[in-house]
Amino acid sequence: MPYSARYSAVAIALHWVIAAGIIFMIGLGWNMEGSESLYQLHKSIGITILLLTVARIVWRLLNRPPALPGDMKPWEKTLSHGVHVAFYALMLLMPLTGWLLVSTSHDFDVPTVLYGLVSWPDIPGVGFLSNETGHGVVEFVHSKLAWVAIILLGLHVAGAVKHEISAEEGVLKRMIPGLFGKTNRPSAPPRAFFAAFGAALGVFILIAGVPALFGGGSGNATPAAEASAGAAIEANWTVDPSASSIEFSGTHEGSIYRGAFNDWSAEIQFDPDDLDAARARVTVRTGSAEVNRKLYTDSLKSAEWFNVSQHPQATVELGNFRQTDDGYVADATLALKDSSVTVPFAFTLDIDSDTATMQGSTSVERTPLNLGQQSDPGADWVGETVNITVEVRASRAG
């Protein structure tokens, strides 16, 4: 008696990896509430399933699967075919509706960063769903697809077991070769490996690697430069950017995060013998903020944090300088988005001939600056206090 043909190794691998991913995702989806890390993992695996499904569909189109056993009844073959088609639809719909769900968030926006490494943009052109009703419909559909998956999985397993324990030829050995019996190699040599996985890679590159084409990024608007406030400063010091830094830190879920602004400039008018005339202005490009986790870096660009697309700059005006036992202190007024706060900025200063080295620090609270007030107004995850440290090396102008 000739053996039936099995699926190809690629088809088998895709089948079990995607199946394990869907089962894991269902459990994760029901147990990730209150955990941002699990939420990001859920989104990462969902997009992975979507990309693997692209590869699986291309592979299926270019490699004919083994025929169903001849002793199966016609209605059984029709049901089996229907379940398979439904599974392919589900493998597309579950991640697509999940992606649509995060793209239509109307109260706050948490960026998607795949496995903490790759930024994944929102779906463009779905702003009409970014409201309570539209988002709620998408959420309902996405959540109910989990039950559809469970039903289809039950039908799929029941059918496979039924054919295995009955007098029929059986089908499990075609997807698990060697465990449930012997099989022949696929009837035709497998082909188009690079076409299948190249298609998945192409989709990934198109969306994640070319966000401008897909509509991702921090916004479509090209904001005008924000004018610096205050009177003109007669700068007498020139900052060395390579030896200077503005860094910030705080806590998130009990862990310390650290970041820095990579693009900023300063105008400094300072003479230790004439503190009444001392003034300084710092202009910071908010989009240059970089944190030790990519998720934080992407989050800071969003509307509820720095709102980079509408407010590309923040300014700090320093005045009312006075000397202390440990160095100096000034009043620093930080203007960010539509808010501003004034805090004391303490610093030490060492002037050696025409070179000055300054080290200073201060702290600000998130609430007065309207930072993260949609997703975390009570500071349940992100600490309320943000610590800022500044190091400046400057040379005397002129």
Coordinates of C-alpha atoms in Angstrom, one line a residue:
M1 CA 0.0 0.0 0.0
P2 CA 1.6 3.3 -1.0
Y3 CA 2.0 5.9 1.7
S4 CA 0.2 9.3 1.4
A5 CA 2.3 12.4 0.8
R6 CA 3.2 14.8 3.6
Y7 CA 3.3 18.5 3.7
S8 CA 6.6 20.2 3.0
A9 CA 8.9 21.1 5.8
V10 CA 8.3 24.8 5.3
A11 CA 4.5 24.3 5.4
I12 CA 4.8 22.2 8.5
A13 CA 7.0 24.8 10.3
L14 CA 4.7 27.7 9.4
H15 CA 1.6 25.7 10.5
W16 CA 2.9 24.9 14.0
V17 CA 4.6 28.3 14.6
I18 CA 1.5 30.2 13.7
A19 CA -0.8 27.8 15.6
A20 CA 1.4 28.2 18.7
G21 CA 1.4 31.9 18.3
I22 CA -2.4 32.2 18.0
I23 CA -3.0 30.0 21.1
F24 CA -0.4 32.0 23.1
M25 CA -1.9 35.2 21.9
I26 CA -5.4 34.3 23.1
G27 CA -4.2 33.5 26.6
L28 CA -2.0 36.6 26.6
G29 CA -4.8 38.8 25.5
W30 CA -6.9 37.8 28.4
N31 CA -4.1 38.3 31.0
M32 CA -2.2 41.4 29.9
E33 CA -4.3 44.1 31.5
G34 CA -2.2 46.6 33.5
S35 CA 1.1 45.4 32.1
E36 CA 2.6 47.6 29.4
S37 CA 5.4 45.0 28.7
L38 CA 2.8 42.3 28.0
Y39 CA 0.8 44.7 25.9
Q40 CA 3.8 45.4 23.7
L41 CA 4.6 41.6 23.5
H42 CA 1.0 41.0 22.4
K43 CA 1.3 43.5 19.6
S44 CA 4.8 42.2 18.6
I45 CA 3.6 38.6 18.3
G46 CA 0.5 39.7 16.4
I47 CA 2.5 41.5 13.7
T48 CA 4.8 38.5 13.5
I49 CA 1.8 36.3 12.9
L50 CA 0.6 38.7 10.2
L51 CA 4.0 38.6 8.4
L52 CA 4.3 34.8 8.7
T53 CA 0.7 34.5 7.3
V54 CA 1.8 36.5 4.2
A55 CA 4.7 33.9 3.8
R56 CA 2.3 31.0 4.3
I57 CA -0.3 32.2 1.8
V58 CA 2.4 32.8 -0.9
W59 CA 3.9 29.3 -0.1
R60 CA 0.4 27.7 -0.3
L61 CA -0.3 29.4 -3.7
L62 CA 3.0 28.2 -5.2
N63 CA 3.1 24.7 -3.6
R64 CA 0.0 22.4 -3.9
P65 CA -0.8 20.8 -0.6
P66 CA -1.2 16.9 -0.5
A67 CA -4.7 15.8 -1.5
L68 CA -7.1 14.7 1.2
P69 CA -7.5 11.0 1.8
G70 CA -9.7 9.4 -0.9
D71 CA -11.8 7.6 1.7
M72 CA -13.1 10.9 3.2
K73 CA -16.7 11.6 2.5
P74 CA -17.5 14.6 0.2
W75 CA -19.1 16.6 3.0
E76 CA -16.1 16.0 5.2
K77 CA -13.8 17.3 2.5
T78 CA -16.0 20.4 2.1
L79 CA -16.0 21.0 5.8
S80 CA -12.2 20.5 6.0
H81 CA -11.7 23.0 3.1
G82 CA -14.0 25.5 4.7
V83 CA -12.2 25.3 8.1
H84 CA -8.9 25.8 6.3
V85 CA -10.2 28.9 4.4
A86 CA -11.6 30.3 7.7
F87 CA -8.3 29.8 9.4
Y88 CA -6.4 31.7 6.7
A89 CA -9.0 34.5 7.0
L90 CA -8.6 34.5 10.8
M91 CA -4.7 34.6 10.6
L92 CA -5.1 37.8 8.6
L93 CA -8.1 39.3 10.5
M94 CA -6.8 38.8 14.1
P95 CA -3.6 40.8 13.7
L96 CA -5.1 43.3 11.3
T97 CA -8.0 44.2 13.7
G98 CA -5.5 44.3 16.5
W99 CA -3.3 46.7 14.5
L100 CA -6.4 48.7 13.7
L101 CA -7.3 48.8 17.4
V102 CA -4.1 50.4 18.4
S103 CA -4.3 52.8 15.4
T104 CA -7.7 54.2 16.5
S105 CA -6.9 54.8 20.1
H106 CA -8.9 58.0 21.0
D107 CA -7.9 58.6 24.6
F108 CA -4.2 58.0 24.6
D109 CA -1.7 56.6 22.1
V110 CA 1.0 54.0 23.1
P111 CA 3.4 53.4 20.2
T112 CA 4.1 49.9 18.9
V113 CA 7.7 48.8 19.1
L114 CA 8.2 45.3 17.9
Y115 CA 10.2 43.4 20.6
G116 CA 11.5 46.7 21.9
L117 CA 13.6 47.2 18.7
V118 CA 11.6 48.2 15.7
S119 CA 9.0 51.1 15.5
W120 CA 5.8 50.0 13.8
P121 CA 3.5 52.8 12.6
D122 CA -0.3 53.1 12.9
I123 CA -2.6 52.4 9.9
P124 CA -3.0 55.6 8.0
G125 CA -6.4 57.0 7.0
V126 CA -8.4 55.5 9.9
G127 CA -8.9 58.7 11.9
F128 CA -12.7 58.5 11.4
L129 CA -12.6 55.5 13.8
S130 CA -10.6 57.3 16.5
N131 CA -13.5 57.9 18.8
E132 CA -15.3 56.0 21.5
T133 CA -17.8 54.4 19.1
G134 CA -15.4 53.5 16.3
H135 CA -12.7 52.2 18.6
G136 CA -15.3 50.2 20.6
V137 CA -16.5 48.4 17.5
V138 CA -13.0 47.5 16.5
E139 CA -12.2 46.3 20.0
F140 CA -15.4 44.2 20.0
V141 CA -14.6 42.5 16.7
H142 CA -11.0 41.8 17.7
S143 CA -11.9 40.3 21.0
K144 CA -14.6 38.1 19.5
L145 CA -12.2 36.7 16.9
A146 CA -10.5 34.9 19.8
W147 CA -13.7 32.8 20.2
V148 CA -13.8 32.2 16.5
A149 CA -10.3 30.9 16.7
I150 CA -11.2 28.6 19.6
I151 CA -14.2 27.2 17.7
L152 CA -12.2 26.7 14.5
L153 CA -9.4 25.1 16.5
G154 CA -11.9 22.7 18.1
L155 CA -13.3 21.7 14.7
H156 CA -9.8 21.3 13.2
V157 CA -8.6 19.1 16.0
A158 CA -11.8 17.1 16.2
G159 CA -11.7 16.4 12.5
A160 CA -8.0 15.3 12.6
V161 CA -8.6 13.0 15.6
K162 CA -11.8 11.5 14.1
H163 CA -9.9 10.6 10.9
E164 CA -7.1 9.1 13.0
I165 CA -9.1 6.8 15.2
S166 CA -11.6 5.7 12.5
A167 CA -10.9 3.2 9.7
E168 CA -9.8 6.0 7.4
E169 CA -6.3 6.6 6.2
G170 CA -5.7 9.5 8.7
V171 CA -4.2 12.9 8.2
L172 CA -2.1 13.7 11.3
K173 CA 1.0 12.0 9.9
R174 CA 1.0 14.5 7.0
M175 CA 1.6 17.4 9.4
I176 CA 3.5 15.4 12.1
P177 CA 5.6 13.0 10.0
G178 CA 7.0 9.9 11.7
L179 CA 4.8 10.1 14.8
F180 CA 1.5 8.8 13.4
G181 CA 2.9 6.7 10.5
K182 CA 5.1 6.8 7.5
T183 CA 4.6 9.2 4.6
N184 CA 6.1 9.9 1.2
R185 CA 7.8 13.1 0.3
P186 CA 5.7 15.9 -1.1
S187 CA 4.3 15.0 -4.5
A188 CA 6.2 17.9 -6.1
P189 CA 9.5 19.3 -4.9
P190 CA 8.9 22.4 -2.7
R191 CA 9.7 25.7 -4.4
A192 CA 9.5 29.5 -4.0
F193 CA 11.1 29.7 -0.5
F194 CA 12.6 33.1 -1.3
A195 CA 9.3 34.3 -2.9
A196 CA 7.3 33.4 0.2
F197 CA 9.6 34.8 2.8
G198 CA 10.7 37.6 0.5
A199 CA 7.1 38.8 0.3
A200 CA 6.8 38.8 4.1
L201 CA 10.1 40.7 4.4
G202 CA 9.0 43.1 1.7
V203 CA 5.8 43.9 3.6
F204 CA 7.9 44.4 6.8
I205 CA 10.4 46.8 5.1
L206 CA 7.6 48.7 3.3
I207 CA 5.8 49.4 6.6
A208 CA 8.5 49.6 9.2
G209 CA 11.5 50.7 7.1
V210 CA 9.8 53.3 5.0
P211 CA 7.3 55.0 7.3
A212 CA 7.1 58.1 5.2
L213 CA 5.5 56.1 2.4
F214 CA 3.2 54.2 4.7
G215 CA 2.1 57.3 6.6
G216 CA 3.9 56.5 9.9
G217 CA 6.2 58.8 11.9
S218 CA 5.3 61.5 14.3
G219 CA 2.8 63.3 12.0
N220 CA 2.1 64.6 8.6
A221 CA 2.2 68.2 9.5
T222 CA 5.4 70.2 9.0
P223 CA 5.3 72.6 11.9
A224 CA 6.9 76.0 11.8
A225 CA 9.8 76.8 14.1
E226 CA 8.7 78.2 17.4
A227 CA 10.0 81.6 18.3
S228 CA 12.1 81.9 21.4
A229 CA 10.6 84.1 24.1
G230 CA 12.3 86.9 25.9
A231 CA 14.6 89.8 25.1
A232 CA 17.8 89.5 23.1
I233 CA 20.8 88.1 24.9
E234 CA 24.3 89.5 24.4
A235 CA 26.0 86.1 24.5
N236 CA 29.6 86.1 25.7
W237 CA 30.1 82.4 25.8
T238 CA 30.1 79.8 23.0
V239 CA 28.9 76.2 24.0
D240 CA 30.9 73.2 22.8
P241 CA 28.1 70.7 21.9
S242 CA 30.5 67.7 21.9
A243 CA 31.4 68.3 25.5
S244 CA 28.0 69.3 26.8
S245 CA 24.8 67.4 27.5
I246 CA 21.2 67.7 28.8
E247 CA 20.0 64.5 30.3
F248 CA 16.9 63.5 32.2
S249 CA 15.7 60.5 34.3
G250 CA 12.8 59.2 36.2
T251 CA 11.0 56.0 37.0
H252 CA 8.6 53.7 35.0
E253 CA 7.0 50.7 36.6
G254 CA 9.6 50.8 39.4
S255 CA 12.6 50.9 37.1
I256 CA 14.8 53.9 36.3
Y257 CA 14.8 55.3 32.7
R258 CA 17.5 57.6 31.4
G259 CA 17.5 59.8 28.4
A260 CA 19.1 62.8 26.7
F261 CA 18.4 65.5 24.2
N262 CA 20.7 65.2 21.2
D263 CA 19.9 68.5 19.5
W264 CA 19.9 71.8 21.5
S265 CA 21.6 75.2 21.6
A266 CA 22.2 77.8 24.2
E267 CA 22.8 81.6 24.4
I268 CA 24.7 82.5 27.5
Q269 CA 25.3 86.0 28.9
F270 CA 27.2 85.5 32.2
D271 CA 29.8 87.4 34.2
P272 CA 30.3 86.2 37.8
D273 CA 31.0 89.9 38.7
D274 CA 27.7 91.1 37.3
L275 CA 25.0 88.5 38.2
D276 CA 22.2 91.1 37.8
A277 CA 22.9 91.1 34.1
A278 CA 23.3 87.4 33.7
R279 CA 20.8 85.6 31.5
A280 CA 20.7 82.5 29.4
R281 CA 18.3 80.8 26.9
V282 CA 18.3 77.2 25.9
T283 CA 16.4 75.9 22.9
V284 CA 15.8 72.2 22.8
R285 CA 14.5 70.2 19.8
T286 CA 12.0 67.9 21.5
G287 CA 12.1 65.3 18.8
S288 CA 15.8 64.7 19.5
A289 CA 15.0 63.0 22.9
E290 CA 16.4 59.5 23.1
V291 CA 15.8 57.2 26.0
N292 CA 17.4 53.9 27.0
R293 CA 14.3 52.0 25.7
K294 CA 13.0 52.6 22.2
L295 CA 9.4 52.4 23.4
Y296 CA 10.0 55.5 25.6
T297 CA 11.8 57.3 22.8
D298 CA 8.8 56.8 20.5
S299 CA 6.3 57.6 23.2
L300 CA 7.8 61.0 23.9
K301 CA 7.0 62.1 20.4
S302 CA 3.3 61.5 20.8
A303 CA 0.7 64.2 21.5
E304 CA 0.3 63.6 25.2
W305 CA 4.0 63.9 25.8
F306 CA 6.1 66.3 23.8
N307 CA 3.7 66.5 20.8
V308 CA 6.7 66.9 18.5
S309 CA 4.6 67.4 15.3
Q310 CA 3.0 70.5 16.8
H311 CA 5.6 71.7 19.2
P312 CA 9.1 70.8 17.8
Q313 CA 10.9 73.1 20.3
A314 CA 11.0 73.7 24.1
T315 CA 12.8 76.7 25.6
V316 CA 14.3 77.4 29.0
E317 CA 14.9 81.0 30.1
L318 CA 17.3 81.5 33.0
G319 CA 17.4 84.6 35.1
N320 CA 17.7 86.0 38.6
F321 CA 21.1 84.5 39.1
R322 CA 22.6 84.6 42.6
Q323 CA 25.5 83.0 44.4
T324 CA 25.3 80.3 47.1
D325 CA 27.7 78.6 49.4
D326 CA 28.0 75.7 46.9
G327 CA 28.0 77.7 43.6
Y328 CA 25.1 79.5 42.0
V329 CA 21.3 79.2 41.5
A330 CA 19.0 80.7 38.9
D331 CA 15.3 80.7 38.1
A332 CA 14.7 78.5 35.1
T333 CA 11.4 78.9 33.3
L334 CA 10.7 75.8 31.1
A335 CA 8.2 76.4 28.3
L336 CA 6.9 73.1 26.8
K337 CA 3.9 72.8 24.5
D338 CA 1.3 75.2 25.9
S339 CA 2.6 75.0 29.5
S340 CA 5.4 76.5 31.5
V341 CA 6.9 76.1 35.0
T342 CA 9.6 77.9 36.9
V343 CA 12.0 75.9 39.1
P344 CA 15.4 76.6 40.8
F345 CA 18.4 75.5 38.8
A346 CA 21.5 75.0 41.0
F347 CA 24.9 74.7 39.4
T348 CA 28.6 74.8 40.0
L349 CA 30.9 76.8 37.7
D350 CA 34.7 76.5 37.1
I351 CA 36.2 79.2 34.8
D352 CA 39.8 78.5 33.8
S353 CA 41.0 81.4 31.6
D354 CA 38.7 81.4 28.6
T355 CA 37.1 78.0 29.3
A356 CA 34.1 77.5 31.6
T357 CA 32.7 74.2 32.8
M358 CA 29.3 74.1 34.4
Q359 CA 27.4 71.3 36.1
G360 CA 23.8 71.8 37.2
S361 CA 20.6 70.0 38.1
T362 CA 16.9 70.6 38.7
S363 CA 13.6 68.6 38.7
V364 CA 10.2 69.2 37.3
E365 CA 6.8 67.6 37.8
R366 CA 4.9 66.1 34.9
T367 CA 1.4 67.4 35.8
P368 CA 2.0 71.2 35.4
L369 CA 3.6 70.5 32.0
N370 CA 0.7 68.4 30.8
L371 CA 2.9 65.3 30.2
G372 CA 1.3 61.9 30.1
Q373 CA -1.9 63.2 31.6
Q374 CA -4.2 61.0 29.4
S375 CA -2.5 57.6 29.9
D376 CA -1.1 58.1 33.5
P377 CA -2.5 61.1 35.3
G378 CA -2.0 59.5 38.7
A379 CA 1.6 58.5 38.1
D380 CA 0.7 54.9 38.6
W381 CA 3.4 53.8 36.1
V382 CA 5.5 56.8 35.2
G383 CA 6.9 58.7 38.2
E384 CA 5.7 62.3 38.6
T385 CA 9.1 63.8 39.0
V386 CA 11.6 64.1 36.2
N387 CA 15.2 64.9 37.1
I388 CA 17.3 67.0 34.8
T389 CA 21.1 67.2 34.8
V390 CA 23.1 69.6 32.6
E391 CA 26.8 69.8 31.8
V392 CA 28.2 72.6 29.7
R393 CA 31.6 73.4 28.4
A394 CA 31.9 76.8 26.8
S395 CA 34.6 79.1 25.6
R396 CA 34.7 82.9 26.0
A397 CA 33.2 84.5 22.9
G398 CA 35.3 87.1 21.0

